[in-house]
XYZ file of C-alpha atoms in Angstrom:
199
model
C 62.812 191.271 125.673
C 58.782 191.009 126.714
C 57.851 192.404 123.588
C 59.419 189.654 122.009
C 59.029 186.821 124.363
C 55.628 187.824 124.213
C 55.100 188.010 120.388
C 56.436 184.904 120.108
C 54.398 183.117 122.561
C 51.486 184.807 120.741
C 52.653 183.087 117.240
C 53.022 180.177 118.634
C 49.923 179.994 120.431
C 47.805 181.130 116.920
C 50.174 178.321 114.898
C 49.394 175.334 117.881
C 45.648 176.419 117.241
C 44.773 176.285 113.764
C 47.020 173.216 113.510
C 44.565 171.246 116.338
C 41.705 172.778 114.718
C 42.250 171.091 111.724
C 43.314 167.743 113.453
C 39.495 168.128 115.387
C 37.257 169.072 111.686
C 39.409 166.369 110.479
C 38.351 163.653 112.764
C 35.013 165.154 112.941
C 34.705 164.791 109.191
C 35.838 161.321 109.332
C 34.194 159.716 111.837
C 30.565 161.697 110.428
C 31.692 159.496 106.874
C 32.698 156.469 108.758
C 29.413 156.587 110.321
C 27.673 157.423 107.191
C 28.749 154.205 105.550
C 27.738 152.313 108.691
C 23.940 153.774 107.861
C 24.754 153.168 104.199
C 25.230 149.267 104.935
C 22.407 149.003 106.769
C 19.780 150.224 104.238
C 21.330 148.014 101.872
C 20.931 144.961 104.509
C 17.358 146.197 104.593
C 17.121 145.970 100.873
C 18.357 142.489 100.120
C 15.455 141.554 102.858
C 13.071 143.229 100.619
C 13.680 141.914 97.464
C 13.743 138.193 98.709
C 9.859 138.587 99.607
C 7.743 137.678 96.297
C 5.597 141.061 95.630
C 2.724 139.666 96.480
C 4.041 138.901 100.027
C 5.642 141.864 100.645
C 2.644 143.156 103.165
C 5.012 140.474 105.669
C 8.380 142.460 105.433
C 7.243 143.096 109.159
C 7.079 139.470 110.022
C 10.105 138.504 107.814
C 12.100 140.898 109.313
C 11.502 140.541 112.533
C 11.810 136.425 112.515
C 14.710 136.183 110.344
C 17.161 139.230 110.645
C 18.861 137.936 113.555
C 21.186 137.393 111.169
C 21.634 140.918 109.865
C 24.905 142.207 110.053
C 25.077 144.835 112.987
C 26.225 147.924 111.031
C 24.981 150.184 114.063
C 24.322 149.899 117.063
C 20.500 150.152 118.377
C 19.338 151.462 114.854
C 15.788 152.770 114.072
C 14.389 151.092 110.749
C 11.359 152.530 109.070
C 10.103 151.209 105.526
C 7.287 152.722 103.846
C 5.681 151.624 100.561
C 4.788 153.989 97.407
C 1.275 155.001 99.236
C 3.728 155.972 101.984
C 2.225 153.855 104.504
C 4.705 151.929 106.704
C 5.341 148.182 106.211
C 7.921 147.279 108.656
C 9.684 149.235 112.157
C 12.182 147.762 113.814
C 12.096 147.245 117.281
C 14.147 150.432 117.968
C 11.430 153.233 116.872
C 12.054 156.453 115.292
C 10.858 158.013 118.125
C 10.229 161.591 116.138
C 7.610 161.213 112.551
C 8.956 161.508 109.302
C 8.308 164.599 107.930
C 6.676 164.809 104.480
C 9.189 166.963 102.873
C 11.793 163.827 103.399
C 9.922 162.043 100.997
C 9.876 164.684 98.144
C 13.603 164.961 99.044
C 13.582 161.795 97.565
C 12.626 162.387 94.146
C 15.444 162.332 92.753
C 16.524 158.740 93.833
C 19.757 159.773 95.815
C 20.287 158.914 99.648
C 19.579 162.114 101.581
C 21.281 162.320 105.256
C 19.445 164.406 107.902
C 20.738 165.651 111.367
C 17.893 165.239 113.983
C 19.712 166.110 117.616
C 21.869 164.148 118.089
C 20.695 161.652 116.098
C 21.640 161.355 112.356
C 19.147 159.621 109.574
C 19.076 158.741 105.784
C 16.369 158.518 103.865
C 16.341 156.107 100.557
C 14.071 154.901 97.871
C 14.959 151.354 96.527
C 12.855 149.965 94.004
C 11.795 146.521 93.848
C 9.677 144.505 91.297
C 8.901 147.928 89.704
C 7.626 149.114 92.946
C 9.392 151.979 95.129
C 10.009 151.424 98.674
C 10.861 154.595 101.363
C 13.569 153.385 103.789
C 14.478 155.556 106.785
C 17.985 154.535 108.925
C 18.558 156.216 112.283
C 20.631 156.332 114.872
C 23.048 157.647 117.520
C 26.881 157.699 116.761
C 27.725 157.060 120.488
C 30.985 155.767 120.247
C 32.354 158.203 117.499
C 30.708 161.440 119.533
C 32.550 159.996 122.494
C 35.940 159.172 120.524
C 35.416 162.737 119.665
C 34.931 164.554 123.205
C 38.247 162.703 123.872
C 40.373 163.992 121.039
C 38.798 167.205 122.172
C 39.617 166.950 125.409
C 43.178 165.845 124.760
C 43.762 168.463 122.289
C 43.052 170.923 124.883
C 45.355 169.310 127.165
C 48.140 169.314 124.259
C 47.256 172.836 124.017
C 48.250 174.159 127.173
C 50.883 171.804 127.917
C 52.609 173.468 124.765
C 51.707 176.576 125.251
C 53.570 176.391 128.568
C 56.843 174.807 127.440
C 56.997 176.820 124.747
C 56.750 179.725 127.169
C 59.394 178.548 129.043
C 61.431 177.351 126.223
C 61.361 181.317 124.622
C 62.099 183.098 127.817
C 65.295 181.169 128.245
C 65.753 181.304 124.196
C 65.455 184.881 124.411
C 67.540 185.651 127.673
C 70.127 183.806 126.466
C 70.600 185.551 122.632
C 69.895 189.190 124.550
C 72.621 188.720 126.715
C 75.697 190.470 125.088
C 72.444 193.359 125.234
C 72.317 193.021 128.922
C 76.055 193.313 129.300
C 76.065 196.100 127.051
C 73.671 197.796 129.423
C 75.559 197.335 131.984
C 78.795 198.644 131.122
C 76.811 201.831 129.928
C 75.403 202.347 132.883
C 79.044 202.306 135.037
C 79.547 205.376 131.997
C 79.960 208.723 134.310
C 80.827 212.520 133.333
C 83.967 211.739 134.543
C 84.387 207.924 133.267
């Protein structure tokens, strides 16, 4: 009856496991695309900002920026901004720095024309060209996903909670289970043991 009480607890256990592992890499998954699109939208926002300057007056993308994107659509929270121009030189930074240089190789990851998303920490950054007026333009998006990593150490946390709470009535639940379907067993025991040379 421990044997299988136990075996059972142990299948159980695996089962709960892999299925709340899959719920967590789900969310994870999720929330790292949700935030993704967030970074997307903001490098597009940048864009439009861009292209409004007339080339020759695109040396003030600081100025224009910084005067008229209050009304920029808050896609993230306390975002770093960094746009550089073909010579690579920077033209405009936000107010929230990239506190950490952008490497050279991010650039020749660019070649190709596609967004490229980086981990830094516990920050996360994408790097895109844009071209404007026959001109290519380096912009660099990053920031923090605070409320998504914090959505997350809560479904983690809860999980775990989940976990053991199961783990526990289903312990209970299978040592009844199983003493109750053994029983005819336990009787048969029994009446084998009252079994004498003489009985």
């Amino acid at each position: 009856k421990s044997r299988i009480t136990l075996n059972l607890n142990i299948a159980t256990a695996v089962i709960l496991a892999i299925i709340m592992l899959i719920i967590y890499l789900a969310f994870s998954k999720f929330r790292k695309e949700e935030f993704h699109s967030g970074l997307e939208g903001s490098v597009s926002t940048t864009k439009r900002y861009i292209a409004r300057l007339p080339a020759e007056k695109l040396y003030l993308v600081n100025d224009f920026l910084t005067n008229e994107g209050d009304d920029r659509e808050d896609y993230i929270i306390d975002e770093a901004v960094e746009v550089y121009n073909e010579a690579k030189i920077i033209i405009y930074r936000s107010k929230v720095p990239i506190k950490e240089p952008i490497p050279s190789e991010y650039f020749i990851d660019l070649q190709e024309g596609k967004s490229v998303f980086y981990n830094r920490g516990k920050y996360e950054l994408i790097a895109s060209k844009i071209q404007i007026n026959n001109k290519k333009y380096y912009v660099f998006t990053q920031a923090e996903d605070v409320r998504g990593h914090k959505n997350l150490q809560f479904l983690k946390l809860l999980l775990v909670i989940l976990y053991v709470l199961s783990i526990g009535i289903i312990s209970i639940f299978s040592y009844v289970f199983i003493q109750k379907q053994l029983k005819p067993l336990d009787d048969f025991k029994m009446k084998i043991r009252k079994i004498t040379v003489s009985k």
